[in-house]
Coordinates of C-alpha atoms in Angstrom, one line a residue:
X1105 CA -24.0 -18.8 -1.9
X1106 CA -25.4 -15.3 -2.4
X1107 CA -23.2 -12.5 -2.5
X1108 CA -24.8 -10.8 0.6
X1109 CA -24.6 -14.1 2.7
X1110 CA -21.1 -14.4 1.2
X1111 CA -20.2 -10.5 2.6
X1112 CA -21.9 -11.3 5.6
X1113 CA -19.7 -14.8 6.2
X1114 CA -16.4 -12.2 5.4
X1115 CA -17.1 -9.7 8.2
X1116 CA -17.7 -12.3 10.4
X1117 CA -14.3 -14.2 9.6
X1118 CA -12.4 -10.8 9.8
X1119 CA -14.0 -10.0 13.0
X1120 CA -13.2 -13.4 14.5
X1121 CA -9.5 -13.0 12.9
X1122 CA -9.4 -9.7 15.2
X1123 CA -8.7 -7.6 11.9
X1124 CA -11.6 -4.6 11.1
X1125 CA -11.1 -4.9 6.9
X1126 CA -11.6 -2.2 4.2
X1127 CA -12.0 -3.8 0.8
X1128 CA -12.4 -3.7 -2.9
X1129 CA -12.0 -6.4 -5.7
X1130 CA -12.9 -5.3 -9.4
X1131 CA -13.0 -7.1 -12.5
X1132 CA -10.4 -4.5 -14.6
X1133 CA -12.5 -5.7 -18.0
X1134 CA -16.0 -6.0 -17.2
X1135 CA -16.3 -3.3 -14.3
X1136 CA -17.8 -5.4 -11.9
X1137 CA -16.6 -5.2 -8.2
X1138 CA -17.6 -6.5 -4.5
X1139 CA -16.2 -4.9 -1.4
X1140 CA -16.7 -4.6 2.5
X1141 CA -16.7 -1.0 3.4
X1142 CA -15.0 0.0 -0.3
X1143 CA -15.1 3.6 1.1
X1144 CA -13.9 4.3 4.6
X1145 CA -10.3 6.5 4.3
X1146 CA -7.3 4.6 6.9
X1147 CA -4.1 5.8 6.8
X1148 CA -1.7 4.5 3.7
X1149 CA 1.5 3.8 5.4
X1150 CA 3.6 2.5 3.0
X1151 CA 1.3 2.5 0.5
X1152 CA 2.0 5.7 -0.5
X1153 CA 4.6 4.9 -2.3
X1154 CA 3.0 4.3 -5.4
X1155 CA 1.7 7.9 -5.8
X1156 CA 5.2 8.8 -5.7
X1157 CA 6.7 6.5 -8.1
X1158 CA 4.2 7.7 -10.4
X1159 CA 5.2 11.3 -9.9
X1160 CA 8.4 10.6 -10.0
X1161 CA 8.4 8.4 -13.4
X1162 CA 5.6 11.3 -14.7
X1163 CA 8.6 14.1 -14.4
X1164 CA 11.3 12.1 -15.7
X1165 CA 8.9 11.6 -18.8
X1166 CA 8.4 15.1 -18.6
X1167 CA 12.3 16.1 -19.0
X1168 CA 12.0 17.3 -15.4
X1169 CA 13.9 14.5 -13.5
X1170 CA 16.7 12.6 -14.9
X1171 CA 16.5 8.8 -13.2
X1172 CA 20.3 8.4 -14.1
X1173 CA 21.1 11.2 -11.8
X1174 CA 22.8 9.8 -8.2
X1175 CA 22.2 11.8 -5.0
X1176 CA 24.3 11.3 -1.7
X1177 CA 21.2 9.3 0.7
X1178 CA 21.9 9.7 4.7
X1179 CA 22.2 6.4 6.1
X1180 CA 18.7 5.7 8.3
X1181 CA 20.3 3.8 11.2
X1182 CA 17.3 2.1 12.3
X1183 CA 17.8 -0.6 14.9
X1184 CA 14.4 -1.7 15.6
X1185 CA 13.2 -4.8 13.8
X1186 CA 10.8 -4.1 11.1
X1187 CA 12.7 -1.1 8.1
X1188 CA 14.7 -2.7 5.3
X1189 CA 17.3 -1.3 2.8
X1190 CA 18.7 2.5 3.6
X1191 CA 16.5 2.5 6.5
X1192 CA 19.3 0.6 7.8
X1193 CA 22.4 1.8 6.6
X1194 CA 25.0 2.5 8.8
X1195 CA 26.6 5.3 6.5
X1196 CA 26.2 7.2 3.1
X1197 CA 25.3 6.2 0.4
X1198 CA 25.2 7.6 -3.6
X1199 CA 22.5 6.0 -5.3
X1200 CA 20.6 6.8 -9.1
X1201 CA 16.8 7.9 -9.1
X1202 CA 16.1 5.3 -10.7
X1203 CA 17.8 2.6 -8.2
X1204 CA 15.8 4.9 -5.1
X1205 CA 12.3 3.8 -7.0
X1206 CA 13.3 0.5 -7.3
X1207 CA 14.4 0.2 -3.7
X1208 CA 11.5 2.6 -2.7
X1209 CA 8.7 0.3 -4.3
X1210 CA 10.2 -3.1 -4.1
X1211 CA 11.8 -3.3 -0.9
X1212 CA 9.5 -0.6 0.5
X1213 CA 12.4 1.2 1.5
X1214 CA 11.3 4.4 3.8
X1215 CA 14.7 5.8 3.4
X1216 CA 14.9 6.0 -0.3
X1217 CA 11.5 7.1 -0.3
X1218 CA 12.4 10.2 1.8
X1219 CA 14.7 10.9 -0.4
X1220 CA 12.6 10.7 -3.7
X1221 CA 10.1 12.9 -1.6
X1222 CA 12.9 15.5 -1.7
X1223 CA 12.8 15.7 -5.3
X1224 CA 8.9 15.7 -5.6
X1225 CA 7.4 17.4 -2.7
X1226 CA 3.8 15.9 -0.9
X1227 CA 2.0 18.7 -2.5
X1228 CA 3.3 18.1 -5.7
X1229 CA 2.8 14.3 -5.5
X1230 CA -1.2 15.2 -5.0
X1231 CA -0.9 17.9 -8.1
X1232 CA 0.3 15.1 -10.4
X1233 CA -2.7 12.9 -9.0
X1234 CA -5.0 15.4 -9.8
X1235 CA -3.9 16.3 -13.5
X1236 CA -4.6 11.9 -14.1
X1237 CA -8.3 12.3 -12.4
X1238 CA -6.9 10.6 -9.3
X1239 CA -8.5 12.7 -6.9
X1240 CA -9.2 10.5 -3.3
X1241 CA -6.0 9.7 -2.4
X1242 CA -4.2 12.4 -0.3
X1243 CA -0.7 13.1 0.4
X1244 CA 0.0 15.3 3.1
X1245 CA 3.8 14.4 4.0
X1246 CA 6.4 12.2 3.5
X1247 CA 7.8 9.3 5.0
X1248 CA 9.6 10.0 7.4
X1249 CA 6.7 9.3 10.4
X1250 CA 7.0 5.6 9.3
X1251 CA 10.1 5.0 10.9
X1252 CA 9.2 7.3 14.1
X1253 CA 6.5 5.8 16.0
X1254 CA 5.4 4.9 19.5
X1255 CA 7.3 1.4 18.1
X1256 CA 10.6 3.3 19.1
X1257 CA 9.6 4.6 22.1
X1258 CA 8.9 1.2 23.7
X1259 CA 12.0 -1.7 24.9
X1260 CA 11.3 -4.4 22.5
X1261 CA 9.6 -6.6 25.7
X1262 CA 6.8 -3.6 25.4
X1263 CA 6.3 -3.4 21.7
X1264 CA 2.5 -4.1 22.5
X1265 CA 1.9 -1.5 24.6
X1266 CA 2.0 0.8 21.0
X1267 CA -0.1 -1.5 19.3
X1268 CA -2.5 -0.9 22.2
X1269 CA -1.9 2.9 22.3
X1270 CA -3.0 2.4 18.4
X1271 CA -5.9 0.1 18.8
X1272 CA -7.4 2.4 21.2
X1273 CA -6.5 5.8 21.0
X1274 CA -8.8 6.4 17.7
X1275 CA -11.9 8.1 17.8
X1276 CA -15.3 8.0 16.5
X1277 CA -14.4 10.8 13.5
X1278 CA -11.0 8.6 12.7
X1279 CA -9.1 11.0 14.6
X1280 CA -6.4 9.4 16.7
X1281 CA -4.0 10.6 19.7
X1282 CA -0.9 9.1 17.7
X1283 CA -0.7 11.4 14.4
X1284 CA 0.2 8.3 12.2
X1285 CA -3.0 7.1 12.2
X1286 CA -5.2 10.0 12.4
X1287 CA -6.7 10.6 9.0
X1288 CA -7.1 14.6 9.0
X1289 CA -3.2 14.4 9.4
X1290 CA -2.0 11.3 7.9
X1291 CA -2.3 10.3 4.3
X1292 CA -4.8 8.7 3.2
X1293 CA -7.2 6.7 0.9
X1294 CA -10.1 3.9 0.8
X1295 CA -9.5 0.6 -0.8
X1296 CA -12.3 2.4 -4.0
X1297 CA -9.2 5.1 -4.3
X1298 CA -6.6 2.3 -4.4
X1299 CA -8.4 0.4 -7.1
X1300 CA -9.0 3.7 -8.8
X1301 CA -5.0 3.9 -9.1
X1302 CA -4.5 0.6 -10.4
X1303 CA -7.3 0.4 -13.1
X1304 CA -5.5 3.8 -14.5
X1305 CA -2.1 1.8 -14.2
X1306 CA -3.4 -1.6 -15.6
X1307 CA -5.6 0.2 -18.5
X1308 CA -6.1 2.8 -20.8
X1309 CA -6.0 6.2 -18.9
X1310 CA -4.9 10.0 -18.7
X1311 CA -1.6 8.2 -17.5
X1312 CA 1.2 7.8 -20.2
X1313 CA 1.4 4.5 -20.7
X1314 CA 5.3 4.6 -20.7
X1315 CA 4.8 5.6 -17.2
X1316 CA 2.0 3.1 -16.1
X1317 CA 4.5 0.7 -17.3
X1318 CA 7.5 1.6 -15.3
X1319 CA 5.1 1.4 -12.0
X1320 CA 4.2 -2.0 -13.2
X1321 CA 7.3 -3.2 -13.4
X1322 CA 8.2 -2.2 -10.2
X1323 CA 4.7 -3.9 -8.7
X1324 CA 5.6 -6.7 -10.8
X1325 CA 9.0 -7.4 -8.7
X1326 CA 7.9 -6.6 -5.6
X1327 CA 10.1 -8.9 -2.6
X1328 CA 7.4 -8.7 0.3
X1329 CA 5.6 -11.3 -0.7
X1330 CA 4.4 -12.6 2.6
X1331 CA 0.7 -11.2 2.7
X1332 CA -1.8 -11.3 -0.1
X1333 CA 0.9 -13.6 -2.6
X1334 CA 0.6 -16.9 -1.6
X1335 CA -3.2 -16.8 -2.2
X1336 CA -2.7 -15.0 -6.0
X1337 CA 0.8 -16.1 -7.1
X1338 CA 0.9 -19.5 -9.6
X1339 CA 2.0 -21.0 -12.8
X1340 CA -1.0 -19.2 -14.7
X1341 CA -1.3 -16.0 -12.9
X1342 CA 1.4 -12.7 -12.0
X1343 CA 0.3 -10.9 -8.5
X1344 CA 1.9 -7.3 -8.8
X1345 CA 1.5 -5.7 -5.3
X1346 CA 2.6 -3.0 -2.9
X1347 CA 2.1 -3.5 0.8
X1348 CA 2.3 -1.0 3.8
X1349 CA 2.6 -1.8 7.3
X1350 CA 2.3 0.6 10.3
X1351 CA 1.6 -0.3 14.2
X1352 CA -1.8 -2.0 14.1
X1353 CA -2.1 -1.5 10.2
X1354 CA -1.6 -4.2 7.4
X1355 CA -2.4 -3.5 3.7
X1356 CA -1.4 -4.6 0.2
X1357 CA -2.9 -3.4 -3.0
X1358 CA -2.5 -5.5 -5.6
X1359 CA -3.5 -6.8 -9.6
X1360 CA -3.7 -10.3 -10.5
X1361 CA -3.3 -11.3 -14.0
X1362 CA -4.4 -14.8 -15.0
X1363 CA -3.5 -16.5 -18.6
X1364 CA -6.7 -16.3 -19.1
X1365 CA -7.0 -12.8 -20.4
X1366 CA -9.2 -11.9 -16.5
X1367 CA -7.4 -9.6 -14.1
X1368 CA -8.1 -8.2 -11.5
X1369 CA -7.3 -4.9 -8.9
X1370 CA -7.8 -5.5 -5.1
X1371 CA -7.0 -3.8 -2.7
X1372 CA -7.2 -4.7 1.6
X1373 CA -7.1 -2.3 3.8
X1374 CA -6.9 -3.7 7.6
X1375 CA -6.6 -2.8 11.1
X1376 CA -5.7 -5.1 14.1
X1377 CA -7.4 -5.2 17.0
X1378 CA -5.2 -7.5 18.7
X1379 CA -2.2 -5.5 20.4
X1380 CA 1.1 -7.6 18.5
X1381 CA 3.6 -6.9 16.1
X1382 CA 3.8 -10.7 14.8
X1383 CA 0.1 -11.8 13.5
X1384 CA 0.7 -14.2 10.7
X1385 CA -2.5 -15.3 11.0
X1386 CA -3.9 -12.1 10.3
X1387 CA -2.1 -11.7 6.9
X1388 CA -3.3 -15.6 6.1
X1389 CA -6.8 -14.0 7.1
X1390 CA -6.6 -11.4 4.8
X1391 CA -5.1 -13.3 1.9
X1392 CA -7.9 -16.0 1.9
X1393 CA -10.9 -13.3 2.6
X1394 CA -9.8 -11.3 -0.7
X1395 CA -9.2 -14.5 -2.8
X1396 CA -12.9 -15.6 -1.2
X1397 CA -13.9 -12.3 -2.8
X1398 CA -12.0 -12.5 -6.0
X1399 CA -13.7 -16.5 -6.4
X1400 CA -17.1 -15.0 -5.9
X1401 CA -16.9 -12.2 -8.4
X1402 CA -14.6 -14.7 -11.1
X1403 CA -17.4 -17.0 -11.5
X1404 CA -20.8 -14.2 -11.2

């Protein structure tokens, strides 16, 4: 199959799935990448997070952040189903920087995230970005927005009625009426910027290696493993992913590794245009679309 027919047969599954899909799969060695719409910004949700763990790893390299030091973490006391970890602790909690990232990254905890984001500010985040050549991701604000939206607002019978406020409240410029997903407010990137980031964690870069490692690791041992995984993980091959979920968005960014010596950085971006919070065939649809893609550019 071509690779045009093969892009065209991809759009068509994703539209069929109900999912509009950003994405980008590169050959870290050889260069060589095939995407569907590689370049079109969509809020990061969760996603995020990686940025940050690289700033924070960056300034404990740089003497500026000890990860041994503990700070006192407000329980988040979310009831609604969905936040993990901190998010839905009841009371305090003391906890190391280094234990925050882990929690942060691996269990995409939004709580511990806050609080690493009160350590190393948005703006600062996008300074540290900048200084590796990592220039089209933005980080406006922390994460606190990812545990307040229209989600909460809604009895848990009426949880659909925000996924349609999200499905259709954009407009044409990728504004939005619900600030989460409007991308001249939210934080964003393109599944290109994503990809960016992990080639310069995966291989030789202006990032210290010492710290490229640490966000691997973390990537490495990440627990959601309900998306993109079951398509990459196997005997011969380590998936190291983040994901990031938010109303009507599903992502996961992601290198696989195979014992072969190949690896490669994807990343799939998606929205939903189907108004529920429960799509597992959506993440099956994603899964198989990026491995179709992955397939395609393995054997060109």
């Amino acid at each position: 199959m071509s690779t045009e027919t093969l892009l065209r047969d991809m759009r068509r599954q994703l539209r069929d799935g109900g999912l509009h899909g950003c994405m980008l799969v590169r050959d870290l060695h050889t260069g060589e990448e095939l995407g569907i719409e590689p370049d079109t910004q969509l809020p990061s949700s969760s996603l995020v997070k990686v940025p940050l763990a690289l700033a924070t790893f960056e300034r404990i390299r740089r003497g500026e952040l000890d990860g041994a030091t503990t700070l006192d973490v407000p329980p988040g006391r979310i009831t609604t189903p969905g936040p993990i970890g901190l998010s839905r602790f009841r009371h305090p909690a003391r906890i190391a920087v280094d234990d925050l990232l882990y929690l942060s990254m691996c269990l995409s905890d939004s709580q511990a995230a806050e609080a690493l984001f009160g350590l190393t500010p948005p703006a600062r985040v996008a300074d540290i970005l900048h200084e590796f050549g990592l220039r089209d991701i933005t980080v406006r604000h922390t994460v606190d927005e990812l545990t307040d939206t229209p989600v909460e607002r809604f009895d848990a019978a009426d949880v659909h009625l925000a996924h349609a406020l999200a499905i259709d409240g954009g407009t044409s410029g990728r504004g939005h009426r619900v600030p989460h997903l409007d991308t001249t407010r939210a934080n964003t990137g393109s599944a290109r910027a994503w990809v960016d980031l992990l080639q310069a964690l995966w291989t030789p870069s202006k990032v210290p290696p010492e710290v490229a490692e640490r966000v691997r690791d973390l990537m490495r041992h990440n627990v959601l493993r309900q998306r993109l995984a079951p398509d990459f993980s196997s005997d011969a091959t380590t998936w190291s992913s983040k994901t990031g979920t938010l109303l009507n968005l599903r992502h996961e960014i992601g290198v696989v590794e195979h014992a072969d010596g190949q690896a490669f950085a994807i990343a799939v971006l998606t929205e939903s245009l189907v108004p529920a919070s429960f799509q597992p065939g959506a993440e099956a649809l994603m899964a198989q679309v990026a491995r179709t893609l992955r397939d395609h550019l393995r054997q060109l």
